[in-house]
PDB file of C-alpha atoms in Angstrom:
ATOM      1  CA  LEU O 141     113.221   4.288 -28.441  1.00 60.00           C
ATOM      2  CA  GLU O 142     108.587   7.096 -22.281  1.00 59.00           C
ATOM      3  CA  PRO O 143     109.486   8.367 -18.563  1.00 72.00           C
ATOM      4  CA  GLU O 144     108.474   3.829 -15.067  1.00 73.00           C
ATOM      5  CA  LYS O 145     105.487   5.223 -14.205  1.00 89.00           C
ATOM      6  CA  ARG O 146     105.608   4.645 -10.233  1.00 87.00           C
ATOM      7  CA  PRO O 147     103.330   1.850  -8.200  1.00 96.00           C
ATOM      8  CA  TRP O 148      99.797   3.088  -7.665  1.00 98.00           C
ATOM      9  CA  VAL O 149      99.858   3.048  -3.690  1.00 94.00           C
ATOM     10  CA  LYS O 150      96.027   3.606  -2.092  1.00 92.00           C
ATOM     11  CA  PRO O 151      96.025   7.372  -0.764  1.00 98.00           C
ATOM     12  CA  ASP O 152      96.605   7.897   2.615  1.00 97.00           C
ATOM     13  CA  PHE O 153      96.555  10.618   4.954  1.00 97.00           C
ATOM     14  CA  ARG O 154      97.345  11.090   9.285  1.00 85.00           C
ATOM     15  CA  ASP O 155      96.727  13.714  11.929  1.00 83.00           C
ATOM     16  CA  VAL O 156      99.784  15.324  12.895  1.00 79.00           C
ATOM     17  CA  ASP O 157     101.098  12.535  15.902  1.00 53.00           C
TER      18      ASP O 157
ATOM     19  CA  MET D  96      80.523   7.116  -1.945  1.00 78.00           C
ATOM     20  CA  THR D  97      81.666  10.625  -4.246  1.00 89.00           C
ATOM     21  CA  ALA D  98      80.107   9.854  -7.539  1.00 94.00           C
ATOM     22  CA  PRO D  99      82.514  10.210 -10.503  1.00 94.00           C
ATOM     23  CA  ASP D 100      81.289  12.319 -12.467  1.00 91.00           C
ATOM     24  CA  ALA D 101      82.140  14.483  -7.804  1.00 97.00           C
ATOM     25  CA  VAL D 102      84.803  17.291  -8.443  1.00 97.00           C
ATOM     26  CA  PRO D 103      85.894  18.322  -5.301  1.00 98.00           C
ATOM     27  CA  ARG D 104      88.044  21.181  -4.786  1.00 84.00           C
ATOM     28  CA  LEU D 105      89.685  22.582  -1.706  1.00 96.00           C
ATOM     29  CA  ARG D 106      87.279  24.510   1.206  1.00 89.00           C
ATOM     30  CA  ARG D 107      88.414  28.208   1.634  1.00 79.00           C
ATOM     31  CA  GLY D 108      91.179  28.847   4.128  1.00 94.00           C
ATOM     32  CA  VAL D 109      93.002  25.384   3.294  1.00 95.00           C
ATOM     33  CA  LYS D 110      96.647  25.451   1.977  1.00 83.00           C
ATOM     34  CA  ALA D 111      97.744  22.097   0.435  1.00 96.00           C
ATOM     35  CA  ALA D 112     101.864  22.386   0.633  1.00 96.00           C
ATOM     36  CA  TYR D 113     104.801  20.731   1.157  1.00 95.00           C
ATOM     37  CA  ASP D 114     106.297  20.424   4.830  1.00 92.00           C
ATOM     38  CA  PRO D 115     110.537  20.092   4.191  1.00 93.00           C
ATOM     39  CA  THR D 116     110.522  19.933   7.870  1.00 87.00           C
ATOM     40  CA  ARG D 117     108.633  16.090   7.639  1.00 81.00           C
ATOM     41  CA  GLU D 118     109.708  15.487   4.136  1.00 90.00           C
ATOM     42  CA  SER D 119     106.177  15.824   3.082  1.00 94.00           C
ATOM     43  CA  HIS D 120     102.633  16.518   1.478  1.00 93.00           C
ATOM     44  CA  VAL D 121     100.744  18.768   3.808  1.00 96.00           C
ATOM     45  CA  VAL D 122      97.452  19.743   3.963  1.00 95.00           C
ATOM     46  CA  LEU D 123      97.079  22.706   6.455  1.00 93.00           C
ATOM     47  CA  PHE D 124      93.802  24.271   7.697  1.00 91.00           C
ATOM     48  CA  PRO D 125      92.268  26.132  10.497  1.00 88.00           C
ATOM     49  CA  GLU D 126      91.210  22.996  12.286  1.00 81.00           C
ATOM     50  CA  GLY D 127      94.924  20.909  11.948  1.00 92.00           C
ATOM     51  CA  VAL D 128      97.246  20.120  10.142  1.00 93.00           C
ATOM     52  CA  LEU D 129      97.157  16.805   7.242  1.00 96.00           C
ATOM     53  CA  VAL D 130      99.559  14.777   6.168  1.00 96.00           C
ATOM     54  CA  LEU D 131     100.130  13.296   3.751  1.00 97.00           C
ATOM     55  CA  ASN D 132     101.172   9.922   1.777  1.00 97.00           C
ATOM     56  CA  GLU D 133     102.228  10.762  -1.955  1.00 92.00           C
ATOM     57  CA  THR D 134      99.276   9.418  -4.206  1.00 98.00           C
ATOM     58  CA  ALA D 135      97.006  11.440  -1.609  1.00 98.00           C
ATOM     59  CA  ALA D 136      98.919  14.485  -2.519  1.00 98.00           C
ATOM     60  CA  ALA D 137      98.583  13.612  -6.206  1.00 98.00           C
ATOM     61  CA  VAL D 138      95.069  13.785  -5.348  1.00 98.00           C
ATOM     62  CA  VAL D 139      94.772  16.580  -3.635  1.00 98.00           C
ATOM     63  CA  GLY D 140      96.473  18.937  -5.720  1.00 98.00           C
ATOM     64  CA  LEU D 141      94.242  18.007  -8.261  1.00 98.00           C
ATOM     65  CA  CYS D 142      90.802  18.714  -6.372  1.00 98.00           C
ATOM     66  CA  ASP D 143      90.862  22.345  -8.035  1.00 97.00           C
ATOM     67  CA  GLY D 144      87.302  22.714  -8.622  1.00 97.00           C
ATOM     68  CA  ARG D 145      87.099  21.508 -12.226  1.00 84.00           C
ATOM     69  CA  THR D 146      88.438  18.326 -12.605  1.00 97.00           C
ATOM     70  CA  SER D 147      86.066  15.772 -11.643  1.00 98.00           C
ATOM     71  CA  VAL D 148      87.128  12.130  -9.790  1.00 97.00           C
ATOM     72  CA  GLN D 149      86.851   9.752 -13.115  1.00 85.00           C
ATOM     73  CA  GLY D 150      89.082  12.808 -14.750  1.00 98.00           C
ATOM     74  CA  ILE D 151      91.188  13.214 -11.323  1.00 98.00           C
ATOM     75  CA  ALA D 152      92.019   9.574 -11.450  1.00 98.00           C
ATOM     76  CA  ALA D 153      92.235   9.625 -15.329  1.00 98.00           C
ATOM     77  CA  ARG D 154      95.494  12.110 -15.270  1.00 83.00           C
ATOM     78  CA  LEU D 155      97.376  10.447 -12.360  1.00 98.00           C
ATOM     79  CA  ALA D 156      96.775   7.249 -15.098  1.00 98.00           C
ATOM     80  CA  GLU D 157      98.627   8.705 -16.445  1.00 92.00           C
ATOM     81  CA  GLU D 158     101.962   8.247 -13.944  1.00 88.00           C
ATOM     82  CA  PHE D 159     101.503   5.908 -11.428  1.00 98.00           C
ATOM     83  CA  ASP D 160     100.634   2.278 -12.329  1.00 92.00           C
ATOM     84  CA  GLY D 161      97.806   1.514 -11.320  1.00 97.00           C
ATOM     85  CA  VAL D 162      95.373   3.395 -10.667  1.00 97.00           C
ATOM     86  CA  ARG D 163      91.973   2.776  -9.038  1.00 86.00           C
ATOM     87  CA  ALA D 164      89.181   5.156  -9.928  1.00 97.00           C
ATOM     88  CA  ASP D 165      87.810   3.951  -6.528  1.00 91.00           C
ATOM     89  CA  ASP D 166      90.833   5.226  -3.528  1.00 98.00           C
ATOM     90  CA  VAL D 167      89.982   8.649  -5.225  1.00 98.00           C
ATOM     91  CA  ALA D 168      86.642   8.451  -4.768  1.00 98.00           C
ATOM     92  CA  GLU D 169      87.222   7.071  -1.251  1.00 89.00           C
ATOM     93  CA  LEU D 170      89.564   9.051  -0.184  1.00 98.00           C
ATOM     94  CA  VAL D 171      88.017  12.674  -1.359  1.00 98.00           C
ATOM     95  CA  ASP D 172      84.778  11.474   0.654  1.00 91.00           C
ATOM     96  CA  ARG D 173      87.650  11.199   4.082  1.00 94.00           C
ATOM     97  CA  LEU D 174      88.603  15.050   3.227  1.00 97.00           C
ATOM     98  CA  VAL D 175      85.027  15.995   2.789  1.00 96.00           C
ATOM     99  CA  ALA D 176      84.721  14.254   6.522  1.00 95.00           C
ATOM    100  CA  ARG D 177      87.841  15.979   7.808  1.00 87.00           C
ATOM    101  CA  ARG D 178      86.324  19.677   6.019  1.00 80.00           C
ATOM    102  CA  VAL D 179      89.035  20.329   4.265  1.00 91.00           C
ATOM    103  CA  VAL D 180      87.647  19.523   0.631  1.00 96.00           C
ATOM    104  CA  ASP D 181      83.564  20.145  -0.806  1.00 92.00           C
ATOM    105  CA  VAL D 182      82.364  18.954  -3.829  1.00 91.00           C
ATOM    106  CA  ASP D 183      80.344  20.777  -6.490  1.00 75.00           C
ATOM    107  CA  GLY D 184      77.822  18.202  -8.526  1.00 70.00           C
TER     108      GLY D 184
END
């Protein structure tokens, strides 16, 4: 008888290009 | 670093969206475009002016395994530095 959690990845962003 | 009880929100004129061309979540703001990874997009989606950094981490812990509140605070710091997020508190 819970959806599987996704692994945490450090949040990041980049400027385009 | 941004305090755990600080409440981030997107600044006026800033929009979070999904870019099908890049197949990525992006933040659009007057000075440019930021391309977010999955977890950053999840954080930005909760920068609603009502949820604290700690609250964002707690909400994300329902979806992700191993969420670190410090990572959330650090991302908010960087978004504040880029002038796409304001912090109350």
